[in-house]
Amino acid sequence: MTAPDLRPLVLGCLAALALSACKPSAPQEPSAPAAPATGSYAQAHAGDYATVPLKADLSHLDERTQRMVAKLIQAADLMNELAWKQNWGGDRAALLAQAPDEATRELVTLNFGPWDRLNEDTPLIPGIKPRPPGAAFYPVGMTKEEFEAAALPDKTSNYTLLRRDATGKLVTVPYHVEYKAELERTAALLREAAELSGDQSFADYLRMRADALLSDDFRPSDMAWMDMKTNPVDIVIGPIETYEDQLFGYKAAYEGLVLIKDAEWSKKLARYAGYLPALQRGLPVDAKYKAEKPGAKADLNAYEAVYYAGDANVGAKTIAINLPNDEEVQLAKGTRRLQLENVMRAKFDAILVPIAKQLIAEDQLPHVTFDAFFEDVMFHEVAHGLGIKKTIDGKGTVDEALKDYASSFEEGKADILGLYMIDALAEKGELDKAKLMDNYVTFLAGILRSVRFGAADAHGKANMLRFNYFADAGAFSRDANGRYRVDFDKMRAAMNSLSGKLLTVQGDGDYAEAKRMTDTLGVIKPELAADLAKLKEAKIPVDIRFEQGLDVLGLTQYATPATR
């Protein structure tokens, strides 16, 4: 999912009086009632999402395990409530009441607020102001300068909110305090699921994760999650991604995903994780930018997703996961890479293939394959483990140095190093070298898919930057009909040079260069905009939305009365 950001919590000591005076502040309320309209924005964008049933074969799971899956889905579902609080922060019912039609209400609900995540955060309701870059993590009107000047030791924690006390002074409020009611319900469901687990390591993890939600101390449960090897069911739950915080990139958003492991596919993928140390040594960059040693015990597995909630279900849906993002856990144990094969296939069939038919040179269309798409995505996630996590000057982590550019540069690094890994493994004979062109052409088609997410999305920014870098390097050409053709040799050279550039920016913690590259390369130029307009005219979806839940999976008989 892209890559979430989990760091250890450093809680500051707040006086009880200060905490009692903290009042949550919404990012904004609707500025004026929206007048009914015909031909609303939402109606015009009704085709942006392809609807996909989120199903999986659960017949191999016994009744007790299916009951556990139902509990996990109920726990994940509570992340939707927290996503609304973190994204909008105001009165949801009042907001929805201002929607001019049902299509707008549906799109607002899908976006957990009145901004279109697939279209540069365009307001969905008349009278709504632009989306605050800090979402509801920070008070309305707080400036960066005010934040930097505040003497609050835990202000940069992933798990604190910034609020104002009765005197208007900035204070921090821990997540587990602000969201106590929802988190206690979630923790209870995780503990109930643990009692149903036939896998002891998974049961232990669920109990540890329940404790973590109530304390904001996630490192112990992250370590336990990395040690699990035999669990047939998994859940990713908690405050994970920091993409929603476009002000600083500090604050994590709550999400939940429930997954069923594909044991056979996972066996096929497992061997690739062991190549990380050798691939790290071969990175096309000076030795000091690859001095860290990635964990060689990282897992690479395939799953079918059965439920998305909260931040995972807003805007563009992730098709693979690389966790945890706690740098200390990564250095000690590596990461786990989870490929969501059913969602990946849905996007390939409904979106990538139609895009390729519109924009890829006809003689290169046979090179757009699902196997290549799967590998491109898989090695993107593996590549999050390459490079460097701490700046070479010893002044902190890459995330801390690059701030609001950290997410897009990490995604860009993973994208380009994923292709580097495929190329390197093909040269070693571990992948079919004869099919390498498939990976390059499918990679280009994947860029054309992801740039449609726009500049408000970390993946969109990363893809636009890479697209323009490749264009300047002649990695592909565009014919008079607006079709793109890969130049294999030039694209390989551009891949290596961009890999070195991104790794250097991260290692140096060069915020100014990250900003310069984003400002100059992270933009959609008129020619590409015209080509992307063809995709809209052809009614090709931008992303997918799910029909999901206990009823879709046939598990409603296991729902508790409160969630039926």
PDB file of N, CA and C in Angstrom, residues 501-541:
ATOM      1  N   LYS A 501      19.846   8.824  -8.261  1.00  0.00           N
ATOM      2  CA  LYS A 501      19.429  10.160  -7.850  1.00  0.00           C
ATOM      3  C   LYS A 501      18.517  10.113  -6.630  1.00  0.00           C
ATOM      4  N   LEU A 502      17.509   9.255  -6.659  1.00  0.00           N
ATOM      5  CA  LEU A 502      16.561   9.183  -5.549  1.00  0.00           C
ATOM      6  C   LEU A 502      17.232   8.673  -4.274  1.00  0.00           C
ATOM      7  N   LEU A 503      18.111   7.689  -4.415  1.00  0.00           N
ATOM      8  CA  LEU A 503      18.819   7.174  -3.249  1.00  0.00           C
ATOM      9  C   LEU A 503      19.728   8.236  -2.632  1.00  0.00           C
ATOM     10  N   THR A 504      20.320   9.055  -3.481  1.00  0.00           N
ATOM     11  CA  THR A 504      21.196  10.120  -2.985  1.00  0.00           C
ATOM     12  C   THR A 504      20.405  11.189  -2.240  1.00  0.00           C
ATOM     13  N   VAL A 505      19.272  11.605  -2.797  1.00  0.00           N
ATOM     14  CA  VAL A 505      18.424  12.593  -2.129  1.00  0.00           C
ATOM     15  C   VAL A 505      17.980  12.075  -0.762  1.00  0.00           C
ATOM     16  N   GLN A 506      17.589  10.804  -0.714  1.00  0.00           N
ATOM     17  CA  GLN A 506      17.168  10.227   0.568  1.00  0.00           C
ATOM     18  C   GLN A 506      18.335  10.167   1.550  1.00  0.00           C
ATOM     19  N   GLY A 507      19.478   9.663   1.096  1.00  0.00           N
ATOM     20  CA  GLY A 507      20.618   9.518   1.989  1.00  0.00           C
ATOM     21  C   GLY A 507      21.123  10.846   2.517  1.00  0.00           C
ATOM     22  N   ASP A 508      21.093  11.875   1.664  1.00  0.00           N
ATOM     23  CA  ASP A 508      21.527  13.210   2.087  1.00  0.00           C
ATOM     24  C   ASP A 508      20.459  13.923   2.904  1.00  0.00           C
ATOM     25  N   GLY A 509      19.232  13.401   2.875  1.00  0.00           N
ATOM     26  CA  GLY A 509      18.130  14.115   3.532  1.00  0.00           C
ATOM     27  C   GLY A 509      17.953  15.489   2.920  1.00  0.00           C
ATOM     28  N   ASP A 510      18.078  15.549   1.586  1.00  0.00           N
ATOM     29  CA  ASP A 510      18.126  16.828   0.868  1.00  0.00           C
ATOM     30  C   ASP A 510      16.713  17.330   0.565  1.00  0.00           C
ATOM     31  N   TYR A 511      16.140  18.029   1.528  1.00  0.00           N
ATOM     32  CA  TYR A 511      14.768  18.530   1.379  1.00  0.00           C
ATOM     33  C   TYR A 511      14.651  19.491   0.202  1.00  0.00           C
ATOM     34  N   ALA A 512      15.624  20.374   0.033  1.00  0.00           N
ATOM     35  CA  ALA A 512      15.564  21.364  -1.045  1.00  0.00           C
ATOM     36  C   ALA A 512      15.552  20.685  -2.408  1.00  0.00           C
ATOM     37  N   GLU A 513      16.362  19.640  -2.583  1.00  0.00           N
ATOM     38  CA  GLU A 513      16.397  18.943  -3.869  1.00  0.00           C
ATOM     39  C   GLU A 513      15.123  18.134  -4.090  1.00  0.00           C
ATOM     40  N   ALA A 514      14.571  17.553  -3.027  1.00  0.00           N
ATOM     41  CA  ALA A 514      13.301  16.846  -3.151  1.00  0.00           C
ATOM     42  C   ALA A 514      12.199  17.797  -3.612  1.00  0.00           C
ATOM     43  N   LYS A 515      12.201  18.992  -3.057  1.00  0.00           N
ATOM     44  CA  LYS A 515      11.206  19.999  -3.456  1.00  0.00           C
ATOM     45  C   LYS A 515      11.420  20.424  -4.903  1.00  0.00           C
ATOM     46  N   ARG A 516      12.675  20.651  -5.268  1.00  0.00           N
ATOM     47  CA  ARG A 516      12.970  21.098  -6.642  1.00  0.00           C
ATOM     48  C   ARG A 516      12.524  20.043  -7.652  1.00  0.00           C
ATOM     49  N   MET A 517      12.851  18.782  -7.401  1.00  0.00           N
ATOM     50  CA  MET A 517      12.478  17.722  -8.326  1.00  0.00           C
ATOM     51  C   MET A 517      10.964  17.581  -8.426  1.00  0.00           C
ATOM     52  N   THR A 518      10.286  17.685  -7.292  1.00  0.00           N
ATOM     53  CA  THR A 518       8.829  17.575  -7.309  1.00  0.00           C
ATOM     54  C   THR A 518       8.196  18.743  -8.061  1.00  0.00           C
ATOM     55  N   ASP A 519       8.708  19.942  -7.828  1.00  0.00           N
ATOM     56  CA  ASP A 519       8.144  21.128  -8.475  1.00  0.00           C
ATOM     57  C   ASP A 519       8.358  21.110  -9.979  1.00  0.00           C
ATOM     58  N   THR A 520       9.506  20.583 -10.418  1.00  0.00           N
ATOM     59  CA  THR A 520       9.824  20.625 -11.845  1.00  0.00           C
ATOM     60  C   THR A 520       9.388  19.377 -12.609  1.00  0.00           C
ATOM     61  N   LEU A 521       9.427  18.215 -11.941  1.00  0.00           N
ATOM     62  CA  LEU A 521       9.116  16.956 -12.626  1.00  0.00           C
ATOM     63  C   LEU A 521       7.801  16.327 -12.182  1.00  0.00           C
ATOM     64  N   GLY A 522       7.316  16.666 -10.995  1.00  0.00           N
ATOM     65  CA  GLY A 522       6.101  16.047 -10.486  1.00  0.00           C
ATOM     66  C   GLY A 522       4.838  16.731 -10.962  1.00  0.00           C
ATOM     67  N   VAL A 523       4.774  17.010 -12.245  1.00  0.00           N
ATOM     68  CA  VAL A 523       3.629  17.727 -12.813  1.00  0.00           C
ATOM     69  C   VAL A 523       3.161  17.018 -14.078  1.00  0.00           C
ATOM     70  N   ILE A 524       1.889  17.140 -14.363  1.00  0.00           N
ATOM     71  CA  ILE A 524       1.338  16.606 -15.606  1.00  0.00           C
ATOM     72  C   ILE A 524       1.397  17.702 -16.662  1.00  0.00           C
ATOM     73  N   LYS A 525       2.182  17.484 -17.704  1.00  0.00           N
ATOM     74  CA  LYS A 525       2.331  18.472 -18.769  1.00  0.00           C
ATOM     75  C   LYS A 525       1.183  18.357 -19.767  1.00  0.00           C
ATOM     76  N   PRO A 526       0.949  19.419 -20.558  1.00  0.00           N
ATOM     77  CA  PRO A 526      -0.234  19.450 -21.433  1.00  0.00           C
ATOM     78  C   PRO A 526      -0.368  18.249 -22.363  1.00  0.00           C
ATOM     79  N   GLU A 527       0.727  17.773 -22.929  1.00  0.00           N
ATOM     80  CA  GLU A 527       0.645  16.647 -23.861  1.00  0.00           C
ATOM     81  C   GLU A 527       0.135  15.392 -23.178  1.00  0.00           C
ATOM     82  N   LEU A 528       0.669  15.107 -21.973  1.00  0.00           N
ATOM     83  CA  LEU A 528       0.200  13.948 -21.224  1.00  0.00           C
ATOM     84  C   LEU A 528      -1.235  14.153 -20.763  1.00  0.00           C
ATOM     85  N   ALA A 529      -1.581  15.366 -20.360  1.00  0.00           N
ATOM     86  CA  ALA A 529      -2.952  15.645 -19.939  1.00  0.00           C
ATOM     87  C   ALA A 529      -3.933  15.333 -21.063  1.00  0.00           C
ATOM     88  N   ALA A 530      -3.551  15.674 -22.296  1.00  0.00           N
ATOM     89  CA  ALA A 530      -4.412  15.389 -23.440  1.00  0.00           C
ATOM     90  C   ALA A 530      -4.565  13.887 -23.652  1.00  0.00           C
ATOM     91  N   ASP A 531      -3.472  13.156 -23.454  1.00  0.00           N
ATOM     92  CA  ASP A 531      -3.547  11.704 -23.613  1.00  0.00           C
ATOM     93  C   ASP A 531      -4.406  11.079 -22.518  1.00  0.00           C
ATOM     94  N   LEU A 532      -4.265  11.586 -21.289  1.00  0.00           N
ATOM     95  CA  LEU A 532      -5.077  11.056 -20.195  1.00  0.00           C
ATOM     96  C   LEU A 532      -6.553  11.381 -20.389  1.00  0.00           C
ATOM     97  N   ALA A 533      -6.826  12.495 -21.059  1.00  0.00           N
ATOM     98  CA  ALA A 533      -8.221  12.849 -21.344  1.00  0.00           C
ATOM     99  C   ALA A 533      -8.874  11.794 -22.231  1.00  0.00           C
ATOM    100  N   LYS A 534      -8.069  11.158 -23.085  1.00  0.00           N
ATOM    101  CA  LYS A 534      -8.605  10.093 -23.936  1.00  0.00           C
ATOM    102  C   LYS A 534      -9.137   8.940 -23.091  1.00  0.00           C
ATOM    103  N   LEU A 535      -8.466   8.690 -21.975  1.00  0.00           N
ATOM    104  CA  LEU A 535      -8.894   7.595 -21.109  1.00  0.00           C
ATOM    105  C   LEU A 535     -10.247   7.901 -20.486  1.00  0.00           C
ATOM    106  N   LYS A 536     -10.453   9.170 -20.135  1.00  0.00           N
ATOM    107  CA  LYS A 536     -11.747   9.562 -19.579  1.00  0.00           C
ATOM    108  C   LYS A 536     -12.836   9.475 -20.646  1.00  0.00           C
ATOM    109  N   GLU A 537     -12.490   9.922 -21.864  1.00  0.00           N
ATOM    110  CA  GLU A 537     -13.452   9.842 -22.960  1.00  0.00           C
ATOM    111  C   GLU A 537     -13.833   8.396 -23.256  1.00  0.00           C
ATOM    112  N   ALA A 538     -12.860   7.489 -23.062  1.00  0.00           N
ATOM    113  CA  ALA A 538     -13.114   6.065 -23.292  1.00  0.00           C
ATOM    114  C   ALA A 538     -13.799   5.415 -22.090  1.00  0.00           C
ATOM    115  N   LYS A 539     -14.074   6.224 -21.045  1.00  0.00           N
ATOM    116  CA  LYS A 539     -14.751   5.760 -19.837  1.00  0.00           C
ATOM    117  C   LYS A 539     -13.986   4.625 -19.133  1.00  0.00           C
ATOM    118  N   ILE A 540     -12.680   4.772 -19.106  1.00  0.00           N
ATOM    119  CA  ILE A 540     -11.851   3.807 -18.389  1.00  0.00           C
ATOM    120  C   ILE A 540     -11.765   4.247 -16.930  1.00  0.00           C
ATOM    121  N   PRO A 541     -12.106   3.384 -15.992  1.00  0.00           N
ATOM    122  CA  PRO A 541     -12.079   3.778 -14.573  1.00  0.00           C
ATOM    123  C   PRO A 541     -10.677   4.200 -14.141  1.00  0.00           C
TER     124      PRO A 541
END
